[in-house]
PDB file of C-alpha atoms in Angstrom:
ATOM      1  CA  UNK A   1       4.313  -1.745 -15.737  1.00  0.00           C
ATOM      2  CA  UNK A   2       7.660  -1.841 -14.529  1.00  0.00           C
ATOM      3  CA  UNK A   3       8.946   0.902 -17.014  1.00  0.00           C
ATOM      4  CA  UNK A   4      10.177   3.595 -14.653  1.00  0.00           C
ATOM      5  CA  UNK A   5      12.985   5.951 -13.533  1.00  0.00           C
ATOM      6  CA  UNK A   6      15.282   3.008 -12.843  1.00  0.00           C
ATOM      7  CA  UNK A   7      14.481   2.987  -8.953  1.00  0.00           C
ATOM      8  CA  UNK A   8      12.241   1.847  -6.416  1.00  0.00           C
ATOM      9  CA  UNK A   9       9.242   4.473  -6.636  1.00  0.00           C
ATOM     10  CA  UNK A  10       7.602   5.941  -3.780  1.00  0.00           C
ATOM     11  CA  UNK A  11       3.615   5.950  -3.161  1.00  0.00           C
ATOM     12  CA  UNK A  12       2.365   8.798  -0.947  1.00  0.00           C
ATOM     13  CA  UNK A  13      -0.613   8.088   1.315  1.00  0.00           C
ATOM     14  CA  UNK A  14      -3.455  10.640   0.907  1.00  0.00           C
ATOM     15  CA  UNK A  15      -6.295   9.279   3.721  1.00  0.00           C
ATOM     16  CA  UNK A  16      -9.271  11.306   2.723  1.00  0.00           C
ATOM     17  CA  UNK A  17     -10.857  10.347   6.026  1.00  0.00           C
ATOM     18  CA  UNK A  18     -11.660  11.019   9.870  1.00  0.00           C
ATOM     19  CA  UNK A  19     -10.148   7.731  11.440  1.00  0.00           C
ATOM     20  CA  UNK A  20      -7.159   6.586   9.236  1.00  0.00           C
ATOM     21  CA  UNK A  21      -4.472   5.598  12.546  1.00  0.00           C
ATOM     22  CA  UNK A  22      -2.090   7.969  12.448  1.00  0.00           C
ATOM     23  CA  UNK A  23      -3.725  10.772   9.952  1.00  0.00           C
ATOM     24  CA  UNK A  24      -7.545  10.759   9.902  1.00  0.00           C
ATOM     25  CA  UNK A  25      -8.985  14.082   9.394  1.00  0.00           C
ATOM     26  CA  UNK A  26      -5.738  16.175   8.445  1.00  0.00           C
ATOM     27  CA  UNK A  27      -6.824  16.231   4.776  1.00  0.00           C
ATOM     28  CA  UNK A  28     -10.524  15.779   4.836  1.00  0.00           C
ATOM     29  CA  UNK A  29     -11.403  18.727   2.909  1.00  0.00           C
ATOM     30  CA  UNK A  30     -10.992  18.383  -0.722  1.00  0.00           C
ATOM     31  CA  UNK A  31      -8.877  21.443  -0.926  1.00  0.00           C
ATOM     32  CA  UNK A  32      -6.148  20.166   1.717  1.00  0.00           C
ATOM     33  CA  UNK A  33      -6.281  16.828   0.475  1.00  0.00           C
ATOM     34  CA  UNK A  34      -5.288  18.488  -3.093  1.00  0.00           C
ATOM     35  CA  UNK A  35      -2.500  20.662  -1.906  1.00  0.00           C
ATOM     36  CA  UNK A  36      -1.070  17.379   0.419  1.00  0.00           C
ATOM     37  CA  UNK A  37      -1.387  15.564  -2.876  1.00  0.00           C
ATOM     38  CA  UNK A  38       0.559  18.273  -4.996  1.00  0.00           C
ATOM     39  CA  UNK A  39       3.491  18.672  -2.196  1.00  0.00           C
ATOM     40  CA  UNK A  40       3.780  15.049  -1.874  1.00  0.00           C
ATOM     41  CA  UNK A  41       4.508  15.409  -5.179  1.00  0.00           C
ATOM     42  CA  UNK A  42       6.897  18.491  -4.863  1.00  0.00           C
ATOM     43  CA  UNK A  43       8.458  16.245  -2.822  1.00  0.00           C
ATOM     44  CA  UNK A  44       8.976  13.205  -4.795  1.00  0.00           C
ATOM     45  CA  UNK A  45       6.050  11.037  -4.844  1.00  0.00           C
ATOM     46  CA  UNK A  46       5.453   8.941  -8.280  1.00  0.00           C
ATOM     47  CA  UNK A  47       1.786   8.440  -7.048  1.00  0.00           C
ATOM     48  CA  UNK A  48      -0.102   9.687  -4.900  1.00  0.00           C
ATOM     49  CA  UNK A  49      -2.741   6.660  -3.321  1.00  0.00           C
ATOM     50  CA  UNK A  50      -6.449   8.765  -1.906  1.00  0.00           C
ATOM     51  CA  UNK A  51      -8.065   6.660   0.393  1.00  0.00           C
ATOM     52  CA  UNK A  52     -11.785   6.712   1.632  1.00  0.00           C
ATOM     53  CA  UNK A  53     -12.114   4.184   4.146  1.00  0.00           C
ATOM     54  CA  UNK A  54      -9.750   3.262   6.836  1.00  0.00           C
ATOM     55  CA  UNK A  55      -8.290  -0.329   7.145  1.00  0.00           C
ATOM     56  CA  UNK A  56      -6.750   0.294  10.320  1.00  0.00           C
ATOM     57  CA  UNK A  57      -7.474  -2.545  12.886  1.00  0.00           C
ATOM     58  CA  UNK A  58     -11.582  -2.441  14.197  1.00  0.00           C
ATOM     59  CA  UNK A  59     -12.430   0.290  11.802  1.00  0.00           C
ATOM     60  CA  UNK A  60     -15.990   0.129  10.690  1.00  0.00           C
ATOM     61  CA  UNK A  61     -17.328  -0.194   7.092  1.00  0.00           C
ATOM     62  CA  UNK A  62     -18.542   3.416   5.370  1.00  0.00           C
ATOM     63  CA  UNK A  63     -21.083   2.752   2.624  1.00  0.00           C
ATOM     64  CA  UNK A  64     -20.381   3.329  -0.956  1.00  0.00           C
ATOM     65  CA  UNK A  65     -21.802   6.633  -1.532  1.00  0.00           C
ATOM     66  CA  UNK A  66     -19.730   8.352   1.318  1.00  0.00           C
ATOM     67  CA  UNK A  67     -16.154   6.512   0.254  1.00  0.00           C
ATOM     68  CA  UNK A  68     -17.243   8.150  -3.051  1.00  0.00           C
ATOM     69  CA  UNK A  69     -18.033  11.611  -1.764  1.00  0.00           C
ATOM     70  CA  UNK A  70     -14.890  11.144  -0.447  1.00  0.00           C
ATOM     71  CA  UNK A  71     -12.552  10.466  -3.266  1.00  0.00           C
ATOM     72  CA  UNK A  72     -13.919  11.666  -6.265  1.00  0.00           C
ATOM     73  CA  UNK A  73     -13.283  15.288  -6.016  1.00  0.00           C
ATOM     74  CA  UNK A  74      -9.564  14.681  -4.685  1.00  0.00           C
ATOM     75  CA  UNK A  75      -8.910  12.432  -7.511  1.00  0.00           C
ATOM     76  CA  UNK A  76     -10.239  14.486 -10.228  1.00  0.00           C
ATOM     77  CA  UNK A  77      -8.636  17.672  -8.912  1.00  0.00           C
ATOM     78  CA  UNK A  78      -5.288  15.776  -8.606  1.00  0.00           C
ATOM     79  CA  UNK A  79      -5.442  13.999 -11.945  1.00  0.00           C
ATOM     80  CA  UNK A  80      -6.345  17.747 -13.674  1.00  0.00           C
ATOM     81  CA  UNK A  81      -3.285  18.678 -12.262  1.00  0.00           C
ATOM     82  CA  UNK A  82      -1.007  16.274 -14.086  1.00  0.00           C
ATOM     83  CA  UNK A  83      -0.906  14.088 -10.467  1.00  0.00           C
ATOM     84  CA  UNK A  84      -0.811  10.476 -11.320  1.00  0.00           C
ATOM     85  CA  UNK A  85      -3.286   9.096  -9.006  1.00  0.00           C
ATOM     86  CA  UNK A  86      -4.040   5.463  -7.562  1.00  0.00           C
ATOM     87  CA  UNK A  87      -6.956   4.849  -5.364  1.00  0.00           C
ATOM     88  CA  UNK A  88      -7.439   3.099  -2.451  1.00  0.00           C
ATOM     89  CA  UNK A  89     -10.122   0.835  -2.485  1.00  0.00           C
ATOM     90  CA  UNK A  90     -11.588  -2.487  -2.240  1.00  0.00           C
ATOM     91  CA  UNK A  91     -14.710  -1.497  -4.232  1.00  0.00           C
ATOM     92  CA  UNK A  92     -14.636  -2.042  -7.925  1.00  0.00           C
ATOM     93  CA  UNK A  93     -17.534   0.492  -8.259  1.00  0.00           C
ATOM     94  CA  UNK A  94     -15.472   3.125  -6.005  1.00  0.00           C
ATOM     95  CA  UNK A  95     -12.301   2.044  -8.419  1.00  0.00           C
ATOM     96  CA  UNK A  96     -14.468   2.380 -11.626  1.00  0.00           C
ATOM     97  CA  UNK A  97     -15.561   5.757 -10.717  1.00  0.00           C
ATOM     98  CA  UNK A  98     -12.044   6.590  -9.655  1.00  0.00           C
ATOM     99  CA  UNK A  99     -10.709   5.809 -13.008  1.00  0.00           C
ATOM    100  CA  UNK A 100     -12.868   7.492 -15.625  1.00  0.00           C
ATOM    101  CA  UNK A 101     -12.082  10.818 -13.105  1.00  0.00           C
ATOM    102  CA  UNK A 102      -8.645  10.383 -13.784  1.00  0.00           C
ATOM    103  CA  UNK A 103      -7.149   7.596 -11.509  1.00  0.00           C
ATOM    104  CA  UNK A 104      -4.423   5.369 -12.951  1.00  0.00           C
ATOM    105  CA  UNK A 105      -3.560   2.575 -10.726  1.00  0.00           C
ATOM    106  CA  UNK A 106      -5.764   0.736  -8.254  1.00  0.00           C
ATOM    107  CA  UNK A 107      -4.602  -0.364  -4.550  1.00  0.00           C
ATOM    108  CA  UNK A 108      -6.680  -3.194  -3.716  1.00  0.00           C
ATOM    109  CA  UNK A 109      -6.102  -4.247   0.372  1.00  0.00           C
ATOM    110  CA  UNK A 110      -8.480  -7.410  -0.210  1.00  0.00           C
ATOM    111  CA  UNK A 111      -6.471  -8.657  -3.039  1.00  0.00           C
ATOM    112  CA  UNK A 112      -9.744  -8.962  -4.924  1.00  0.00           C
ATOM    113  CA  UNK A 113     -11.574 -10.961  -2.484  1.00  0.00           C
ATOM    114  CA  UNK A 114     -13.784  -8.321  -1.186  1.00  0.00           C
ATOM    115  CA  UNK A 115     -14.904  -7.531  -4.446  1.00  0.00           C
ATOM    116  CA  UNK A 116     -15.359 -10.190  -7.520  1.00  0.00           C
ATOM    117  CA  UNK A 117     -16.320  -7.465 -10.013  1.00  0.00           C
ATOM    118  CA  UNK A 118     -12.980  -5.729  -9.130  1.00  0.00           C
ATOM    119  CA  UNK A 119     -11.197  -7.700 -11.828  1.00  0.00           C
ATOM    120  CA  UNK A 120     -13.355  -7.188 -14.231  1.00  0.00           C
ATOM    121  CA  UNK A 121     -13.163  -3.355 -13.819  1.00  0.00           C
ATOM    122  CA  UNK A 122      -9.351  -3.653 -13.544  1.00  0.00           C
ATOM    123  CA  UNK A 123      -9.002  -6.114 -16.824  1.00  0.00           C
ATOM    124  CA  UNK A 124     -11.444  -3.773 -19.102  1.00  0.00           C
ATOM    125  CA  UNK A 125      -9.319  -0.365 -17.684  1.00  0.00           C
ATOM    126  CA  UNK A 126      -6.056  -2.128 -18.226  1.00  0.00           C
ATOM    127  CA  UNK A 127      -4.546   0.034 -15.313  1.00  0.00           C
ATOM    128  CA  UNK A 128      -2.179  -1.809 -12.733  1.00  0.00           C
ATOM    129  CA  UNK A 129      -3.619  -3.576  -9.642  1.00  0.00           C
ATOM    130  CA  UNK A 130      -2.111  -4.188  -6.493  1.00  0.00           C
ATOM    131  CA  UNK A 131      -2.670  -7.279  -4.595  1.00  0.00           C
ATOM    132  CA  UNK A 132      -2.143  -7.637  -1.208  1.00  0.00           C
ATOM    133  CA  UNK A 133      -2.028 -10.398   1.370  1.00  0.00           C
ATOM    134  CA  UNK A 134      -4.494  -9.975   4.196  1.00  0.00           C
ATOM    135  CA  UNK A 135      -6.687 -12.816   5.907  1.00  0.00           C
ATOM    136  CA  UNK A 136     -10.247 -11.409   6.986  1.00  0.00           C
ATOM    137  CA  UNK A 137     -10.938  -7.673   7.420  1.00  0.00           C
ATOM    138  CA  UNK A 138     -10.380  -4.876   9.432  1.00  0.00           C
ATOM    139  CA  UNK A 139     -12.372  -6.454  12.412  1.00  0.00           C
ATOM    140  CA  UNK A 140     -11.071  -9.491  12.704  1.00  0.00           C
ATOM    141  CA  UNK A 141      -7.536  -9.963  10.814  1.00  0.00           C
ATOM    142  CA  UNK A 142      -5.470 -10.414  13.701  1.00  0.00           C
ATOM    143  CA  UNK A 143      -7.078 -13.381  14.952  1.00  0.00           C
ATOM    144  CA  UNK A 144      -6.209 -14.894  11.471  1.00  0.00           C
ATOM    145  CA  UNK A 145      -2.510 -14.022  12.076  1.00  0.00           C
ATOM    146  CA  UNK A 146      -1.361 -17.670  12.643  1.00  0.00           C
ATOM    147  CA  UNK A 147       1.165 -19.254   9.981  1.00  0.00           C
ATOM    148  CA  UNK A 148       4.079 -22.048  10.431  1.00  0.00           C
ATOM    149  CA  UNK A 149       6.159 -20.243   7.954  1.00  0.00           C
ATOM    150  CA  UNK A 150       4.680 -16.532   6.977  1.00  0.00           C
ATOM    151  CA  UNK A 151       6.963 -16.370   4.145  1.00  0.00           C
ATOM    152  CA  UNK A 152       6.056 -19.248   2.379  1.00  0.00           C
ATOM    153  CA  UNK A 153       2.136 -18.931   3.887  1.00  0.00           C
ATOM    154  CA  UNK A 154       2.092 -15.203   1.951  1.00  0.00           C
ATOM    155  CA  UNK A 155       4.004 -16.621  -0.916  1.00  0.00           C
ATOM    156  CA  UNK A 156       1.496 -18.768  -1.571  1.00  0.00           C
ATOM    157  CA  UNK A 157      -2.006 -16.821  -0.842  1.00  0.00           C
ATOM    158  CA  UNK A 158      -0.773 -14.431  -3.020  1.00  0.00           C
ATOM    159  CA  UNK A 159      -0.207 -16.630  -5.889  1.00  0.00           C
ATOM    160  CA  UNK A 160      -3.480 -17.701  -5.701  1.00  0.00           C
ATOM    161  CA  UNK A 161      -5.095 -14.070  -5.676  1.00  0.00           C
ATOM    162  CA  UNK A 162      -2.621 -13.416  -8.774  1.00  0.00           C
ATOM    163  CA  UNK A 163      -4.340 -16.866 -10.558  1.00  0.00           C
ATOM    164  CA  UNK A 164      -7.643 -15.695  -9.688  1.00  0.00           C
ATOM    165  CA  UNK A 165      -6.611 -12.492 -11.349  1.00  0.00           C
ATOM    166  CA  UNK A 166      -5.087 -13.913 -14.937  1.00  0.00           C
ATOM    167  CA  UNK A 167      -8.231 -16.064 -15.126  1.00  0.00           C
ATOM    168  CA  UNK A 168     -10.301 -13.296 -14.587  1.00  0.00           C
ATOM    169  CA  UNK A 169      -8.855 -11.659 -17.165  1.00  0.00           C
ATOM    170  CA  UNK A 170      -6.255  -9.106 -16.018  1.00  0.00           C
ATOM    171  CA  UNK A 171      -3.401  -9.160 -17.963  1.00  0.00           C
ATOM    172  CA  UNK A 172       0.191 -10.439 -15.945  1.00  0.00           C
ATOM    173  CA  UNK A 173       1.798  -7.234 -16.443  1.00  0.00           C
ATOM    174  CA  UNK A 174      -0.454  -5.158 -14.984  1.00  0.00           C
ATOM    175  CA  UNK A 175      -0.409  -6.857 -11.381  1.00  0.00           C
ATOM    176  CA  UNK A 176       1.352  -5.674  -8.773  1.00  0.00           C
ATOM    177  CA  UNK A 177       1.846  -7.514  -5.527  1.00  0.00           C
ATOM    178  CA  UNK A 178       2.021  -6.183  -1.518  1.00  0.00           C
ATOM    179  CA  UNK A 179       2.970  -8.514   1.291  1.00  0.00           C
ATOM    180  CA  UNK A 180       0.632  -6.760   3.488  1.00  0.00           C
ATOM    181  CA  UNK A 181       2.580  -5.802   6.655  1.00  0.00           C
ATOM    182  CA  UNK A 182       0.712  -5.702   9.679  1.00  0.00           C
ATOM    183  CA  UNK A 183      -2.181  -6.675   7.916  1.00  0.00           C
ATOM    184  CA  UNK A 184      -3.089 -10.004  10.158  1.00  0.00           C
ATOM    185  CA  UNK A 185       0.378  -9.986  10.881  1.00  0.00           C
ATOM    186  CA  UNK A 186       1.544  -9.872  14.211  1.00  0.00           C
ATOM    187  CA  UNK A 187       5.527  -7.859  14.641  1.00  0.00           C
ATOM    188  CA  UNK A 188       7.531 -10.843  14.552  1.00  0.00           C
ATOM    189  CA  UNK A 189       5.353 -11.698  10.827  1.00  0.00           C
ATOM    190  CA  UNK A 190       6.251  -8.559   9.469  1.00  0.00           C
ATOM    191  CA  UNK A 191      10.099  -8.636  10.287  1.00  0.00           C
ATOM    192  CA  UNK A 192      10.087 -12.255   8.764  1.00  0.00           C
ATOM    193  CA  UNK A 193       8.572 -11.023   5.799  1.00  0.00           C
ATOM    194  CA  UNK A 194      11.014  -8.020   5.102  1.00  0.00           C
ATOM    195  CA  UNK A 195      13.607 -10.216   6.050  1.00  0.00           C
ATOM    196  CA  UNK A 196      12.317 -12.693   3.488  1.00  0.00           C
ATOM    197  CA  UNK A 197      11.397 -10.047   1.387  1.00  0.00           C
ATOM    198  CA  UNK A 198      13.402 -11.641  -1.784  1.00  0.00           C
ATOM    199  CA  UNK A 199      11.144 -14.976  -1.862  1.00  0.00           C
ATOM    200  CA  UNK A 200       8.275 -12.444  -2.660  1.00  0.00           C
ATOM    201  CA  UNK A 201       9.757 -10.290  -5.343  1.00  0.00           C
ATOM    202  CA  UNK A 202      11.415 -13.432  -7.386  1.00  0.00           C
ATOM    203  CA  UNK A 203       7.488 -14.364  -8.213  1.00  0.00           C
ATOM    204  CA  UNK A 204       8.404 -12.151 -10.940  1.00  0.00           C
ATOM    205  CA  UNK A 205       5.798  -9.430  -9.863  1.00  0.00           C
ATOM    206  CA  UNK A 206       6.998  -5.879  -8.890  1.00  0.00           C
ATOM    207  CA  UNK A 207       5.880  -5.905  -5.160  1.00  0.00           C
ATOM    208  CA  UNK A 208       5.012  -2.828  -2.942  1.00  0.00           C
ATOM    209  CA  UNK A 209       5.753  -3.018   0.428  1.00  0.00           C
ATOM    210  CA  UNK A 210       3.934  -0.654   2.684  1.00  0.00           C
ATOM    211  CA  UNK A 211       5.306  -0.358   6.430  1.00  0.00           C
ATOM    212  CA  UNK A 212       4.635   3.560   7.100  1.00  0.00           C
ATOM    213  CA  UNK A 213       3.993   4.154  10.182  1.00  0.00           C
ATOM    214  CA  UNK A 214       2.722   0.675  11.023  1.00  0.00           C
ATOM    215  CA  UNK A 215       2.512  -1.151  14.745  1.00  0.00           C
ATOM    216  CA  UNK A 216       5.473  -3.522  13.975  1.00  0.00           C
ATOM    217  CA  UNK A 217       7.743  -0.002  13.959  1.00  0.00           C
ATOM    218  CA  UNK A 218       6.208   1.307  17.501  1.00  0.00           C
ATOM    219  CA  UNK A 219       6.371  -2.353  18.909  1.00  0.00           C
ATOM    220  CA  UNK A 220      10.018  -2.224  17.660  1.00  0.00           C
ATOM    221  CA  UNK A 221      10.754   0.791  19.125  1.00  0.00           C
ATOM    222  CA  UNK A 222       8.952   1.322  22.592  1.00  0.00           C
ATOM    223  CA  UNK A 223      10.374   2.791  25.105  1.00  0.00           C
ATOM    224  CA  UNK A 224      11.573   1.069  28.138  1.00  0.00           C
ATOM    225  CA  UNK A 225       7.943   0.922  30.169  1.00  0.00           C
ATOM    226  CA  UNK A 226       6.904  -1.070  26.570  1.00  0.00           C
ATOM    227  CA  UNK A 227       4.779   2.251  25.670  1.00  0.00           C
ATOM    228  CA  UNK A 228       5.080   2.185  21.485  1.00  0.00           C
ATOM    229  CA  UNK A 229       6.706   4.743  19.507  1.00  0.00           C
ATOM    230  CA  UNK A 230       3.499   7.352  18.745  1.00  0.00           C
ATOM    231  CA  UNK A 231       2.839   6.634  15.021  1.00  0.00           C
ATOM    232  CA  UNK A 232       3.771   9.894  14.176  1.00  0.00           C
ATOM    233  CA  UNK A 233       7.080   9.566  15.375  1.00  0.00           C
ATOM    234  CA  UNK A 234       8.286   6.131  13.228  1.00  0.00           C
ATOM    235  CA  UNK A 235       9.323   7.866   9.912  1.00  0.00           C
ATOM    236  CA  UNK A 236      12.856   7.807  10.467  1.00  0.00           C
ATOM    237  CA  UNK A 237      12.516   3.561  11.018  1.00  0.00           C
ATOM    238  CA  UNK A 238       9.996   3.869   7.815  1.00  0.00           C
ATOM    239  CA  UNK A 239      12.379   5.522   6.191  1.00  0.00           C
ATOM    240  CA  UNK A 240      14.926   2.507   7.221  1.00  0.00           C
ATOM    241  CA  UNK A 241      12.375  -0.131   5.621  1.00  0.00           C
ATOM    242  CA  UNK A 242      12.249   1.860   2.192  1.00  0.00           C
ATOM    243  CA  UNK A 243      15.801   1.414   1.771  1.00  0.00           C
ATOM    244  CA  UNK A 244      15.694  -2.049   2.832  1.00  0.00           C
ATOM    245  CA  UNK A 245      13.060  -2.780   0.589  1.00  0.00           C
ATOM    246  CA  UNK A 246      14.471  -0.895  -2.637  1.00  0.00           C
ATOM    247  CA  UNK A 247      17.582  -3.376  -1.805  1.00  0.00           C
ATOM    248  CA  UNK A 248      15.650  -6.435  -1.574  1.00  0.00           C
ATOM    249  CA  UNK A 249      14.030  -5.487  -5.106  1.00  0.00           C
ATOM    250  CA  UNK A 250      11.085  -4.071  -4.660  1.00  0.00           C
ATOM    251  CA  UNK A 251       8.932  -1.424  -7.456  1.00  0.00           C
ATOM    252  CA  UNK A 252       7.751   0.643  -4.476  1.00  0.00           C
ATOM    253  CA  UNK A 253       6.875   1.834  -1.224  1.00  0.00           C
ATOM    254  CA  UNK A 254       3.565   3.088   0.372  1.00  0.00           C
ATOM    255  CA  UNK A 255       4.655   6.253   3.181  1.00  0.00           C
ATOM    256  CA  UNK A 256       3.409   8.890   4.447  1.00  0.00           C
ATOM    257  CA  UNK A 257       6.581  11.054   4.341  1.00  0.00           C
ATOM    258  CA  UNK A 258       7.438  11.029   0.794  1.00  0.00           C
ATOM    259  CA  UNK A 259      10.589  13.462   0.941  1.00  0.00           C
ATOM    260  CA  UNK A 260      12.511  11.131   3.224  1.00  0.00           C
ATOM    261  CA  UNK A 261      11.951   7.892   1.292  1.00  0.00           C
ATOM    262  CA  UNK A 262      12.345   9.686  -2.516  1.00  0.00           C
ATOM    263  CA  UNK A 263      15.497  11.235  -1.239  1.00  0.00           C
ATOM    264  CA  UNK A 264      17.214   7.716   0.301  1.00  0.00           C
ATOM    265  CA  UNK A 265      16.126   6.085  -2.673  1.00  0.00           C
ATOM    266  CA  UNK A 266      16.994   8.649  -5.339  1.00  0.00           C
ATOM    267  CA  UNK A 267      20.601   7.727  -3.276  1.00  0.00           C
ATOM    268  CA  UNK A 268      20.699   4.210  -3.359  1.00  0.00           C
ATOM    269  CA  UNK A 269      19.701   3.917  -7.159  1.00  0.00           C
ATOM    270  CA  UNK A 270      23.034   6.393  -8.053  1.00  0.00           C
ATOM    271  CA  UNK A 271      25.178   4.709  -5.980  1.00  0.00           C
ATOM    272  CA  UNK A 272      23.722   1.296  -8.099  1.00  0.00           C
ATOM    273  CA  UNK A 273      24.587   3.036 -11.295  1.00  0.00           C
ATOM    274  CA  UNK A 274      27.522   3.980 -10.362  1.00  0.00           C
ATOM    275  CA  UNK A 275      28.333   0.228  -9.120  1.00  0.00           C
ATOM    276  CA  UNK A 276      27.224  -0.492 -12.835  1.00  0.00           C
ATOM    277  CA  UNK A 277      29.321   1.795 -14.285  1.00  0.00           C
ATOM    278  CA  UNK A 278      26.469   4.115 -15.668  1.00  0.00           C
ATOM    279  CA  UNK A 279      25.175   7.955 -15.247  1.00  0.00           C
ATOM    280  CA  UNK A 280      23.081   8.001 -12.085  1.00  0.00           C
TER     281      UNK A 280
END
């Protein structure tokens, strides 16, 4: 699982949908979700993650059917194409689908909770799973944003999810884990947690942190009258986490602009070979 280019990789965010928060319905025709998939890509993505139902905060459920109708087409046009593909889901019969059209990897928000035949689909495929930390769902995960130490709190949650995992029958190696910034996190959770960042990855699980874009960043950076940066405008400070994050040890980052991330990174793992004493 962790066999790689000897860097942290980079995930590009393909939201096959109307209402993702900062870019529903720019690629919700299965032709511009393919070409944003291939110049991600171009650009330097090691996966590219499709997406067919928004997590952001209050979005509504979609049914089955239309997540499929959604992601099937984009994945099996992208995985023709030599693309390797995860999906975004929390559906094991979305992530089953997903897979025998070509899907490699599968990006689970609910850490398996939302689905208990998810692990079973996962274990039989024997494709990496990413686990991340949320409490409740879209509708109500910010009222669940209380800890005493968030650190230790998502430390521990996600062991569990990883336990429930093994015993389910997905082999160690094959797990992935995600802190889940600003997923019932409030700002102050998700600095702690990149600044604690290190007490995550030595579980011993490659970790994927995903901060594109996310309300921590336009909290962070609001302008004087406390208006937030416009999503679309925090890639420079995602680009900032990526690095931060490749430092602190983790596999990869989730963005939505793929060529600044793959370029900083491709940096910082030269200049680490070159503190080694090897060829970058």
């Amino acid at each position: 699982m962790t066999d790689g280019p000897g860097r942290c990789l980079v995930m590009g965010i393909l939201n096959v949908t109307p209402d993702s928060f900062s870019d529903g319905g720019r690629h919700d025709t299965v032709e511009a979700a393919v070409a944003q998939g291939q110049a991600m890509v171009a650009a330097g993505a090691d996966y590219v993650d499709v997406g067919g139902e928004s997590t952001r905060p209050g979005a509504e459920r979609v049914t089955a059917e239309q997540e499929l109708r959604r992601v099937l087409p984009v994945v099996a046009a992208l995985a023709r194409a030599g693309v390797a593909v995860s999906v975004d889901t929390t559906r094991s019969q979305v992530a089953a689908a997903a897979l025998a059209a070509g899907a490699v990897l599968v990006n689970d928000v609910s850490g398996g909770l939302a689905d208990p035949a998810m692990a079973p689909v996962v274990a039989d495929a024997g494709v990496p799973w990413v686990l991340m930390h949320r409490r409740g769902d879209s509708r109500d995960m910010y009222a669940r944003a209380r800890y005493d130490d968030v650190v230790a709190e998502v430390r521990r949650e996600l062991c569990r999810r990883v336990d429930a995992a093994m015993s389910a029958g997905v082999a160690a190696e094959r797990l992935v884990v995600d802190p889940g910034l600003g997923f019932a996190k409030q700002p102050e959770h998700d600095l702690a947690l990149l600044a604690g960042l290190d007490r995550i990855t030595d579980l011993g699980f490659p970790v994927l942190v995903g901060a594109s874009r996310k309300r921590f960043l336009g909290a962070l950076l609001a302008a004087p009258d406390g208006t937030p940066r416009p999503a679309d405008q925090r890639d420079r400070a995602t680009l900032a986490v990526s690095a931060l994050a490749a430092g602190a040890g983790a596999w990869g980052v989730r963005v939505h602009d793929v060529a600044g991330s793959a370029d900083a990174l491709r940096v910082l793992a030269a200049v680490g070979a070159a503190r080694r004493g090897q060829p970058a």
